CSV table of C-alpha atoms in Angstrom, one decimal:
chain,number,residue,atom,x,y,z
A,1,MET,CA,9.7,3.3,-29.0
A,2,THR,CA,6.8,1.1,-29.6
A,3,GLU,CA,3.4,2.7,-29.4
A,4,HIS,CA,0.4,0.8,-27.9
A,5,SER,CA,-3.2,0.9,-29.1
A,6,ILE,CA,-5.5,1.5,-26.1
A,7,SER,CA,-9.3,1.6,-25.7
A,8,ILE,CA,-10.5,3.1,-22.4
A,9,THR,CA,-14.0,4.0,-21.4
A,10,VAL,CA,-13.8,7.4,-19.8
A,11,ASN,CA,-16.9,8.8,-18.0
A,12,GLY,CA,-19.0,6.3,-20.0
A,13,GLU,CA,-17.5,7.3,-23.4
A,14,LYS,CA,-15.2,4.9,-25.2
A,15,ARG,CA,-11.9,6.5,-26.2
A,16,THR,CA,-9.1,5.0,-28.2
A,17,GLY,CA,-5.6,6.1,-28.8
A,18,HIS,CA,-2.0,5.3,-29.4
A,19,VAL,CA,0.4,5.8,-26.5
A,20,GLU,CA,4.0,5.3,-25.5
A,21,ALA,CA,4.1,2.9,-22.6
A,22,ARG,CA,5.7,5.5,-20.3
A,23,LYS,CA,2.7,7.9,-20.7
A,24,THR,CA,0.8,7.9,-17.4
A,25,LEU,CA,-3.0,7.7,-17.4
A,26,ALA,CA,-3.0,11.2,-15.9
A,27,ASP,CA,-1.1,12.6,-18.9
A,28,TRP,CA,-3.2,10.7,-21.4
A,29,LEU,CA,-6.5,12.0,-19.8
A,30,ARG,CA,-5.2,15.6,-19.9
A,31,GLU,CA,-3.3,15.7,-23.1
A,32,ASP,CA,-5.0,13.1,-25.4
A,33,CYS,CA,-8.5,13.3,-24.0
A,34,GLY,CA,-8.5,17.0,-23.2
A,35,LEU,CA,-9.9,16.2,-19.7
A,36,THR,CA,-7.8,18.7,-17.8
A,37,GLY,CA,-10.0,18.5,-14.6
A,38,THR,CA,-7.6,15.8,-13.5
A,39,HIS,CA,-4.8,17.8,-11.9
A,40,LEU,CA,-1.1,16.9,-11.6
A,41,GLY,CA,0.6,18.2,-8.5
A,42,CYS,CA,3.6,16.1,-7.5
A,43,GLU,CA,3.5,13.4,-10.3
A,44,HIS,CA,4.9,10.8,-7.9
A,45,GLY,CA,2.0,9.6,-5.9
A,46,VAL,CA,2.0,11.9,-2.9
A,47,CYS,CA,-0.5,14.7,-3.4
A,48,GLY,CA,-3.6,12.9,-4.7
A,49,ALA,CA,-4.7,15.7,-7.0
A,50,CYS,CA,-4.8,13.2,-10.0
A,51,THR,CA,-7.1,10.7,-8.3
A,52,VAL,CA,-9.5,9.0,-10.7
A,53,THR,CA,-11.4,5.7,-10.4
A,54,ILE,CA,-10.4,2.6,-12.4
A,55,ASP,CA,-13.1,0.0,-12.5
A,56,GLY,CA,-14.6,1.6,-9.4
A,57,ASP,CA,-11.5,1.9,-7.3
A,58,ALA,CA,-9.9,5.3,-6.5
A,59,VAL,CA,-6.3,5.4,-7.6
A,60,ARG,CA,-3.6,7.9,-8.4
A,61,SER,CA,-3.6,8.3,-12.1
A,62,CYS,CA,0.0,9.5,-12.1
A,63,LEU,CA,1.1,6.0,-10.9
A,64,VAL,CA,-0.7,4.0,-13.6
A,65,PHE,CA,0.5,4.0,-17.2
A,66,ALA,CA,-2.3,4.6,-19.7
A,67,VAL,CA,-1.5,1.3,-21.4
A,68,GLN,CA,-2.3,-0.5,-18.1
A,69,ALA,CA,-5.8,0.9,-18.1
A,70,ASP,CA,-6.5,-0.6,-21.6
A,71,GLY,CA,-10.0,-2.1,-21.5
A,72,ALA,CA,-10.9,-0.4,-18.1
A,73,GLU,CA,-13.6,2.0,-17.1
A,74,VAL,CA,-12.2,5.3,-15.8
A,75,VAL,CA,-14.2,8.0,-14.1
A,76,THR,CA,-12.6,11.5,-13.8
A,77,ILE,CA,-13.8,14.6,-12.0
A,78,GLU,CA,-15.7,15.5,-15.3
A,79,GLY,CA,-17.8,12.4,-14.8
A,80,ILE,CA,-18.8,13.0,-11.2
A,81,GLY,CA,-21.6,15.6,-11.6
A,82,GLY,CA,-24.6,15.4,-13.9
A,83,SER,CA,-24.2,15.9,-17.6
A,84,ASP,CA,-26.4,19.0,-17.4
A,85,GLY,CA,-23.9,20.6,-15.0
A,86,THR,CA,-25.7,19.8,-11.7
A,87,LEU,CA,-23.3,19.2,-8.9
A,88,SER,CA,-23.0,15.8,-7.2
A,89,PRO,CA,-23.8,15.7,-3.4
A,90,VAL,CA,-20.0,15.7,-2.7
A,91,GLN,CA,-19.4,18.7,-5.0
A,92,GLU,CA,-22.4,20.6,-3.5
A,93,ALA,CA,-21.2,19.9,0.0
A,94,PHE,CA,-17.7,21.2,-0.8
A,95,ARG,CA,-19.3,24.4,-2.2
A,96,GLN,CA,-21.7,24.8,0.8
A,97,CYS,CA,-19.0,24.2,3.4
A,98,HIS,CA,-16.3,26.3,1.7
A,99,GLY,CA,-14.2,23.1,1.3
A,100,LEU,CA,-12.0,24.7,-1.3
A,101,GLN,CA,-10.1,27.9,-1.8
A,102,CYS,CA,-7.8,27.9,-4.9
A,103,GLY,CA,-9.4,24.7,-6.1
A,104,PHE,CA,-6.2,23.0,-7.4
A,105,CYS,CA,-6.5,19.9,-5.2
A,106,THR,CA,-10.3,19.8,-5.3
A,107,PRO,CA,-10.8,17.3,-8.2
A,108,GLY,CA,-8.7,14.7,-6.4
A,109,PHE,CA,-10.6,15.3,-3.1
A,110,VAL,CA,-14.0,15.1,-4.8
A,111,VAL,CA,-13.1,11.8,-6.6
A,112,SER,CA,-11.5,10.4,-3.4
A,113,VAL,CA,-14.4,11.4,-1.2
A,114,THR,CA,-17.0,10.1,-3.6
A,115,SER,CA,-15.3,6.7,-3.6
A,116,PHE,CA,-14.7,6.8,0.1
A,117,LEU,CA,-18.4,7.4,0.9
A,118,GLU,CA,-19.4,4.6,-1.4
A,119,GLN,CA,-17.3,2.3,0.7
A,120,ASN,CA,-18.2,3.8,4.0
A,121,PRO,CA,-21.5,5.8,3.8
A,122,HIS,CA,-21.6,6.7,7.5
A,123,PRO,CA,-18.0,7.5,8.6
A,124,SER,CA,-17.0,8.8,11.9
A,125,GLU,CA,-15.0,12.0,12.0
A,126,GLU,CA,-11.8,10.0,12.6
A,127,GLU,CA,-12.6,7.8,9.6
A,128,ILE,CA,-13.2,10.8,7.5
A,129,ARG,CA,-9.8,12.3,8.5
A,130,GLU,CA,-8.1,9.0,7.7
A,131,GLY,CA,-10.0,8.8,4.4
A,132,LEU,CA,-8.8,12.3,3.5
A,133,SER,CA,-5.1,11.6,4.4
A,134,GLY,CA,-4.2,10.7,0.9
A,135,ASN,CA,-5.0,14.1,-0.5
A,136,LEU,CA,-3.0,17.3,0.2
A,137,CYS,CA,-4.6,20.7,0.4
A,138,ARG,CA,-2.5,23.8,1.0
A,139,CYS,CA,-5.2,26.3,1.4
A,140,THR,CA,-8.1,25.2,3.6
A,141,GLY,CA,-6.5,23.7,6.7
A,142,TYR,CA,-8.8,20.7,6.0
A,143,GLN,CA,-11.5,21.7,8.6
A,144,ASN,CA,-14.1,22.7,6.0
A,145,ILE,CA,-13.3,19.6,3.9
A,146,VAL,CA,-14.0,17.4,6.9
A,147,LYS,CA,-17.3,19.3,7.3
A,148,ALA,CA,-18.1,18.9,3.6
A,149,VAL,CA,-17.7,15.1,3.8
A,150,GLN,CA,-19.9,15.1,6.9
A,151,MET,CA,-22.6,17.1,5.0
A,152,ALA,CA,-22.3,14.9,1.9
A,153,SER,CA,-22.7,11.8,4.0
A,154,GLU,CA,-25.8,13.2,5.6
A,155,GLU,CA,-27.3,14.4,2.3
A,156,MET,CA,-26.6,11.1,0.6
A,157,ALA,CA,-28.2,9.2,3.5
A,158,GLN,CA,-31.3,11.3,3.2
A,159,GLY,CA,-31.4,10.8,-0.5
A,160,THR,CA,-31.5,7.1,-0.3
B,1,MET,CA,6.4,12.2,-19.9
B,2,LYS,CA,8.7,11.8,-16.9
B,3,PRO,CA,10.0,8.2,-16.9
B,4,ALA,CA,12.7,7.2,-19.4
B,5,PRO,CA,11.4,5.2,-22.3
B,6,PHE,CA,11.0,1.4,-21.9
B,7,GLU,CA,9.5,-1.6,-23.7
B,8,TYR,CA,6.3,-2.7,-22.1
B,9,HIS,CA,5.4,-6.3,-21.7
B,10,ALA,CA,2.0,-7.6,-20.5
B,11,PRO,CA,2.4,-11.4,-20.0
B,12,GLN,CA,-0.6,-13.4,-18.9
B,13,THR,CA,1.1,-16.3,-17.1
B,14,ILE,CA,3.9,-16.8,-14.6
B,15,ALA,CA,5.7,-18.9,-17.3
B,16,ASP,CA,5.6,-16.0,-19.7
B,17,VAL,CA,6.9,-13.6,-16.9
B,18,THR,CA,9.8,-15.9,-16.0
B,19,SER,CA,10.7,-16.4,-19.7
B,20,LEU,CA,10.8,-12.7,-20.2
B,21,LEU,CA,13.0,-12.3,-17.1
B,22,ALA,CA,15.3,-15.1,-18.3
B,23,GLU,CA,15.6,-13.3,-21.6
B,24,HIS,CA,16.2,-9.7,-20.4
B,25,GLY,CA,17.9,-10.2,-17.0
B,26,ASP,CA,18.8,-7.1,-15.2
B,27,GLU,CA,17.5,-4.9,-18.0
B,28,ALA,CA,14.0,-5.9,-16.9
B,29,LYS,CA,11.9,-5.0,-13.9
B,30,VAL,CA,8.5,-6.4,-12.9
B,31,LEU,CA,5.7,-4.0,-12.2
B,32,ALA,CA,3.2,-5.0,-9.6
B,33,GLY,CA,1.0,-2.3,-8.0
B,34,GLY,CA,3.5,0.3,-9.1
B,35,GLN,CA,3.1,2.5,-6.0
B,36,SER,CA,6.8,2.5,-5.3
B,37,LEU,CA,8.3,1.6,-8.7
B,38,VAL,CA,6.4,4.2,-10.8
B,39,PRO,CA,7.5,7.1,-8.5
B,40,MET,CA,11.1,5.9,-8.7
B,41,LEU,CA,10.7,5.8,-12.5
B,42,ALA,CA,9.1,9.2,-12.6
B,43,LEU,CA,11.9,10.8,-10.5
B,44,ARG,CA,14.4,8.9,-12.6
B,45,LEU,CA,15.9,7.3,-9.5
B,46,THR,CA,15.9,4.2,-11.7
B,47,ARG,CA,15.3,3.2,-15.3
B,48,PHE,CA,14.8,-0.1,-17.1
B,49,GLU,CA,14.9,-1.1,-20.7
B,50,HIS,CA,12.0,-3.5,-20.1
B,51,ILE,CA,9.0,-3.2,-17.8
B,52,ILE,CA,7.1,-6.5,-17.3
B,53,ASP,CA,3.6,-5.7,-16.0
B,54,LEU,CA,2.3,-8.4,-13.7
B,55,ASN,CA,-1.3,-7.0,-13.4
B,56,GLY,CA,-2.6,-9.3,-16.2
B,57,VAL,CA,-1.3,-12.5,-14.6
B,58,ASP,CA,-4.4,-14.1,-13.0
B,59,GLU,CA,-2.2,-16.9,-11.4
B,60,LEU,CA,-0.7,-14.1,-9.2
B,61,LYS,CA,-4.1,-13.2,-7.6
B,62,GLY,CA,-6.1,-14.8,-4.9
B,63,VAL,CA,-6.3,-15.7,-1.2
B,64,SER,CA,-6.7,-19.3,0.1
B,65,ARG,CA,-6.5,-21.2,3.3
B,66,ALA,CA,-5.4,-24.8,3.9
B,67,ASN,CA,-3.6,-26.8,6.5
B,68,GLY,CA,-3.1,-24.0,9.0
B,69,THR,CA,-1.7,-21.6,6.3
B,70,LEU,CA,-3.1,-18.5,4.7
B,71,SER,CA,-1.7,-18.2,1.2
B,72,ILE,CA,-1.8,-14.9,-0.6
B,73,ARG,CA,-0.8,-14.8,-4.2
B,74,ALA,CA,1.7,-12.0,-4.6
B,75,GLY,CA,-0.3,-9.9,-7.0
B,76,THR,CA,-3.3,-9.7,-4.7
B,77,ARG,CA,-4.2,-6.1,-4.0
B,78,GLN,CA,-3.6,-4.9,-0.4
B,79,ALA,CA,-7.2,-3.5,-0.4
B,80,THR,CA,-8.6,-7.0,-1.3
B,81,VAL,CA,-6.9,-8.5,1.7
B,82,GLU,CA,-7.9,-5.5,3.9
B,83,HIS,CA,-11.6,-6.1,3.1
B,84,ASP,CA,-11.4,-10.0,3.3
B,85,ALA,CA,-12.8,-10.7,6.8
B,86,ALA,CA,-11.8,-14.4,6.7
B,87,ALA,CA,-8.2,-13.5,5.9
B,88,GLY,CA,-8.2,-10.9,8.7
B,89,ALA,CA,-9.6,-13.5,11.1
B,90,ALA,CA,-7.0,-16.1,10.1
B,91,VAL,CA,-4.0,-13.7,10.3
B,92,PRO,CA,-5.1,-10.7,12.4
B,93,LEU,CA,-1.7,-9.0,11.8
B,94,LEU,CA,-2.7,-8.5,8.2
B,95,ALA,CA,-5.9,-6.8,9.2
B,96,GLN,CA,-4.0,-4.5,11.5
B,97,ALA,CA,-1.0,-3.8,9.3
B,98,ILE,CA,-2.5,-3.2,5.9
B,99,PRO,CA,-4.6,-0.1,6.9
B,100,LEU,CA,-1.3,1.5,7.9
B,101,ILE,CA,0.1,1.2,4.4
B,102,GLY,CA,-0.1,4.6,2.6
B,103,HIS,CA,-3.7,5.6,1.9
B,104,PHE,CA,-6.7,3.8,0.6
B,105,GLN,CA,-6.0,4.9,-2.9
B,106,ILE,CA,-2.5,3.4,-2.6
B,107,ARG,CA,-3.9,0.1,-1.2
B,108,ASN,CA,-6.4,-0.1,-4.1
B,109,ARG,CA,-3.4,-0.5,-6.4
B,110,GLY,CA,-0.5,-1.8,-4.2
B,111,THR,CA,-0.1,-5.6,-3.9
B,112,VAL,CA,0.9,-7.8,-0.9
B,113,GLY,CA,3.8,-9.4,-2.8
B,114,GLY,CA,4.9,-6.1,-4.2
B,115,SER,CA,5.4,-4.6,-0.8
B,116,ILE,CA,7.3,-7.6,0.5
B,117,ALA,CA,9.5,-7.9,-2.6
B,118,HIS,CA,10.2,-4.2,-2.6
B,119,ALA,CA,11.5,-4.8,1.0
B,120,ASP,CA,11.5,-1.2,2.2
B,121,PRO,CA,12.7,-1.6,5.9
B,122,ALA,CA,10.1,0.9,7.1
B,123,SER,CA,7.1,-0.9,5.5
B,124,GLU,CA,4.7,-3.0,7.4
B,125,LEU,CA,4.2,-6.3,5.5
B,126,PRO,CA,7.8,-7.4,5.5
B,127,ALA,CA,7.8,-7.1,9.3
B,128,VAL,CA,4.6,-9.1,9.5
B,129,ALA,CA,6.0,-11.8,7.2
B,130,LEU,CA,9.1,-12.0,9.4
B,131,ALA,CA,7.2,-12.0,12.7
B,132,LEU,CA,5.0,-14.9,11.6
B,133,ASP,CA,7.8,-16.9,9.9
B,134,ALA,CA,6.0,-16.7,6.6
B,135,GLU,CA,7.3,-18.7,3.6
B,136,LEU,CA,8.0,-16.8,0.4
B,137,GLU,CA,7.3,-18.8,-2.8
B,138,ILE,CA,9.6,-17.7,-5.5
B,139,ALA,CA,9.1,-18.6,-9.2
B,140,ALA,CA,11.7,-18.9,-11.9
B,141,LYS,CA,11.7,-20.5,-15.4
B,142,SER,CA,13.3,-23.6,-13.8
B,143,GLY,CA,10.6,-24.0,-11.2
B,144,THR,CA,9.5,-22.7,-7.8
B,145,ARG,CA,11.3,-22.7,-4.4
B,146,ARG,CA,10.3,-21.6,-0.9
B,147,VAL,CA,12.3,-19.4,1.3
B,148,PRO,CA,11.6,-18.7,5.0
B,149,ALA,CA,11.2,-15.0,5.8
B,150,SER,CA,14.2,-15.2,8.1
B,151,GLU,CA,16.4,-15.8,4.9
B,152,PHE,CA,14.4,-13.5,2.5
B,153,PHE,CA,15.3,-9.9,3.5
B,154,LEU,CA,19.0,-9.4,2.7
B,155,GLY,CA,19.3,-5.6,3.0
B,156,THR,CA,17.4,-2.4,2.2
B,157,TRP,CA,15.4,-3.1,-1.0
B,158,THR,CA,17.3,-6.3,-1.4
B,159,THR,CA,15.8,-9.8,-1.1
B,160,SER,CA,16.8,-13.3,-2.1
B,161,VAL,CA,14.6,-13.0,-5.2
B,162,GLY,CA,17.0,-13.4,-8.1
B,163,GLU,CA,17.1,-11.4,-11.3
B,164,ASP,CA,15.3,-14.1,-13.2
B,165,GLU,CA,12.7,-14.8,-10.5
B,166,ILE,CA,9.6,-13.3,-9.1
B,167,LEU,CA,7.8,-13.5,-5.7
B,168,ALA,CA,4.7,-15.6,-6.5
B,169,ALA,CA,3.0,-16.1,-3.2
B,170,VAL,CA,3.3,-15.6,0.5
B,171,HIS,CA,2.3,-18.3,3.0
B,172,PHE,CA,1.4,-17.1,6.4
B,173,PRO,CA,1.0,-19.6,9.3
B,174,VAL,CA,-2.3,-19.3,11.1
B,175,TRP,CA,-1.8,-19.2,14.9
B,176,GLU,CA,-4.3,-21.4,16.8
B,177,GLY,CA,-5.4,-21.2,20.4
B,178,SER,CA,-5.6,-18.1,22.5
B,179,SER,CA,-3.6,-15.6,20.5
B,180,GLY,CA,-3.4,-11.8,20.3
B,181,PHE,CA,-1.6,-9.5,17.9
B,182,ALA,CA,-0.8,-5.8,17.6
B,183,VAL,CA,1.0,-3.4,15.3
B,184,GLU,CA,2.2,-0.1,16.7
B,185,GLU,CA,4.1,2.5,14.8
B,186,LEU,CA,5.0,6.1,14.9
B,187,ALA,CA,4.7,8.1,11.6
B,188,ARG,CA,4.9,11.9,11.2
B,189,ARG,CA,1.6,11.9,9.3
B,190,SER,CA,-1.0,9.3,8.6
B,191,GLY,CA,0.1,7.1,5.7
B,192,ASP,CA,3.8,8.1,5.9
B,193,PHE,CA,6.5,5.5,6.2
B,194,ALA,CA,6.9,4.9,10.0
B,195,LEU,CA,9.9,6.3,11.9
B,196,ALA,CA,9.7,3.2,14.0
B,197,GLY,CA,7.2,0.4,14.3
B,198,VAL,CA,6.7,-3.0,15.9
B,199,VAL,CA,4.7,-6.1,15.1
B,200,ALA,CA,3.8,-8.4,17.9
B,201,GLY,CA,2.1,-11.7,18.4
B,202,VAL,CA,1.6,-13.8,21.6
B,203,GLN,CA,-0.1,-17.1,22.4
B,204,VAL,CA,-1.1,-17.8,26.0
B,205,ASP,CA,-2.3,-20.9,27.9
B,206,GLY,CA,-5.3,-21.1,30.2
B,207,SER,CA,-3.5,-19.4,33.1
B,208,GLY,CA,-2.2,-16.5,30.9
B,209,VAL,CA,1.4,-17.8,30.6
B,210,VAL,CA,2.9,-17.0,27.2
B,211,THR,CA,3.5,-20.2,25.2
B,212,LYS,CA,4.7,-18.5,22.0
B,213,SER,CA,5.7,-15.0,21.1
B,214,ALA,CA,6.9,-13.1,18.0
B,215,ILE,CA,8.2,-9.5,17.9
B,216,SER,CA,9.6,-7.8,14.8
B,217,PHE,CA,10.5,-4.2,14.1
B,218,LEU,CA,10.1,-2.0,11.0
B,219,GLY,CA,12.2,1.1,10.5
B,220,MET,CA,14.7,0.0,13.1
B,221,ALA,CA,17.4,-1.6,10.9
B,222,PRO,CA,18.3,-1.9,7.2
B,223,THR,CA,15.8,-4.8,7.1
B,224,PRO,CA,12.9,-5.8,9.2
B,225,VAL,CA,14.4,-7.5,12.3
B,226,ARG,CA,13.1,-10.0,15.0
B,227,ALA,CA,13.8,-9.5,18.7
B,228,PRO,CA,14.8,-13.0,19.7
B,229,SER,CA,16.1,-12.1,23.2
B,230,ALA,CA,12.8,-10.4,24.1
B,231,GLU,CA,10.8,-13.3,22.7
B,232,ALA,CA,12.8,-15.7,24.8
B,233,ALA,CA,12.3,-13.6,27.9
B,234,LEU,CA,8.6,-13.4,27.3
B,235,THR,CA,7.9,-17.0,26.6
B,236,GLY,CA,7.0,-19.0,29.7
B,237,THR,CA,6.1,-16.0,31.8
B,238,ASN,CA,2.9,-14.3,32.8
B,239,PRO,CA,4.0,-10.7,32.3
B,240,SER,CA,2.5,-7.5,33.5
B,241,GLY,CA,3.3,-3.8,33.2
B,242,ASP,CA,6.8,-3.5,34.6
B,243,ASP,CA,7.9,-6.8,33.0
B,244,LEU,CA,6.8,-5.4,29.6
B,245,ALA,CA,9.0,-2.3,30.0
B,246,GLU,CA,12.0,-4.6,30.7
B,247,ILE,CA,11.2,-6.9,27.7
B,248,ALA,CA,10.8,-3.8,25.6
B,249,ARG,CA,14.3,-2.6,26.6
B,250,LEU,CA,15.7,-6.1,25.7
B,251,ALA,CA,13.8,-6.0,22.3
B,252,VAL,CA,15.4,-2.7,21.1
B,253,GLY,CA,18.8,-4.2,21.9
B,254,ASP,CA,18.3,-6.4,18.9
B,255,THR,CA,17.8,-3.5,16.5
B,256,ASP,CA,20.3,-1.2,14.7
B,257,PRO,CA,18.5,2.0,13.9
B,258,THR,CA,20.1,4.8,11.8
B,259,ALA,CA,19.6,8.5,12.0
B,260,ASP,CA,18.0,10.5,9.2
B,261,VAL,CA,16.5,13.9,8.8
B,262,HIS,CA,13.3,12.8,10.7
B,263,ALA,CA,14.8,11.1,13.7
B,264,SER,CA,18.0,10.2,15.4
B,265,ALA,CA,19.0,6.6,16.2
B,266,GLU,CA,18.6,7.4,19.9
B,267,TYR,CA,15.1,8.7,19.4
B,268,ARG,CA,14.1,5.6,17.4
B,269,LEU,CA,15.4,3.4,20.2
B,270,HIS,CA,13.5,5.4,22.8
B,271,VAL,CA,10.3,5.3,20.7
B,272,GLY,CA,10.8,1.7,19.7
B,273,ALA,CA,10.9,0.5,23.3
B,274,HIS,CA,7.6,2.3,24.1
B,275,LEU,CA,6.0,0.8,21.0
B,276,VAL,CA,7.0,-2.7,22.0
B,277,ALA,CA,5.5,-2.3,25.5
B,278,ARG,CA,2.3,-0.9,24.0
B,279,ALA,CA,2.1,-3.6,21.4
B,280,LEU,CA,2.7,-6.4,23.9
B,281,ASP,CA,0.2,-5.0,26.3
B,282,ARG,CA,-2.5,-4.9,23.6
B,283,ALA,CA,-1.6,-8.3,22.2
B,284,LEU,CA,-1.6,-9.9,25.6
B,285,GLY,CA,-5.0,-8.3,26.4
B,286,ALA,CA,-6.4,-9.7,23.2
B,287,ALA,CA,-4.9,-13.2,23.8
B,288,ARG,CA,-6.3,-13.3,27.4
B,289,SER,CA,-9.8,-12.1,26.5
């Protein structure tokens, strides 16, 4: 099978590679870039664990082939916090509110919520629940994730 | 890697897409937003020798309005239309239906034309296209043709788009005058495919009498379906609560729901009638206000 040369900016760093067309962006990030923070749950677009942003839009990286992201800017969970390890407001709020237990789904939630709050900085609780509907969590029962989004929204409003 | 191997093509123009389709026929599949096709490839429910990616075709992107028609190029992302206030004002059913498609991450990638060409009977945009008598612009190497929505949906996942053709644009009529619209659906969880749903539009005159109406269902037959007998019963009347319940009963008579693990056919008929009454009540309220 033909391999394709790709060049993708991941978390601000340009990365190049050769991929089979059928390799998803999620697999390329994990296997070729070693960025294993992007988790794979269902691998068919249901669970949201693999959420990353492509050119600023949150998408499921298991439903995009790496070759399709050639030339794009991708941000993964590794690019959300500060390079010195400081947590982003969303990450800090998840920690404060106990918005995670096993943590498997958390990277997808954090990337999704970060993008969601950029689009809608002051969401109602109903909007938050709608915004979270594309990510599955099997531990928390979601209540503390909703609280974390509310806290992050308030923190970010104060910070601006 | 979960999908079977394929040759990847990234054409830049519609002409290049249709040439590739003419060359590869049924061994090729076009890839739009990929929110249905990629899962099917990953689960190996389907496989193709050639995948033709439409995402680099600029001619397939954009929204425009002219002569009472809102035209959406097929590759326009659902989120783009969702956040386009002018498009939503022109065709309110799009503004109401698109937020019900999947989740925002899906709509960031999924396209308007992809959803309509995929023709899942439980999806929203095919029912909107059918309710509004949209025209589907189909491109082939030999040229383009237009098909009315009433002739477009042939069966579950089957449309009148041929092997060597693509859906290039969707042309939605803009309703003038005092009009109101509503989408009502029942899904088990937010973002799931609906068990049953209805799309409704009404236009009223100064005294509240219905001058035009459109009702279509999703999830109630192998394709989206209109409810012509209910539309006829509604038009020319000034209906209120009890009338709407009767019109709703008429409407579900034009459907042919099936049973699956989530709902019986009888349940879908029951729910469908309530959704029609609710949607008409809301649409009439908006039209009269």
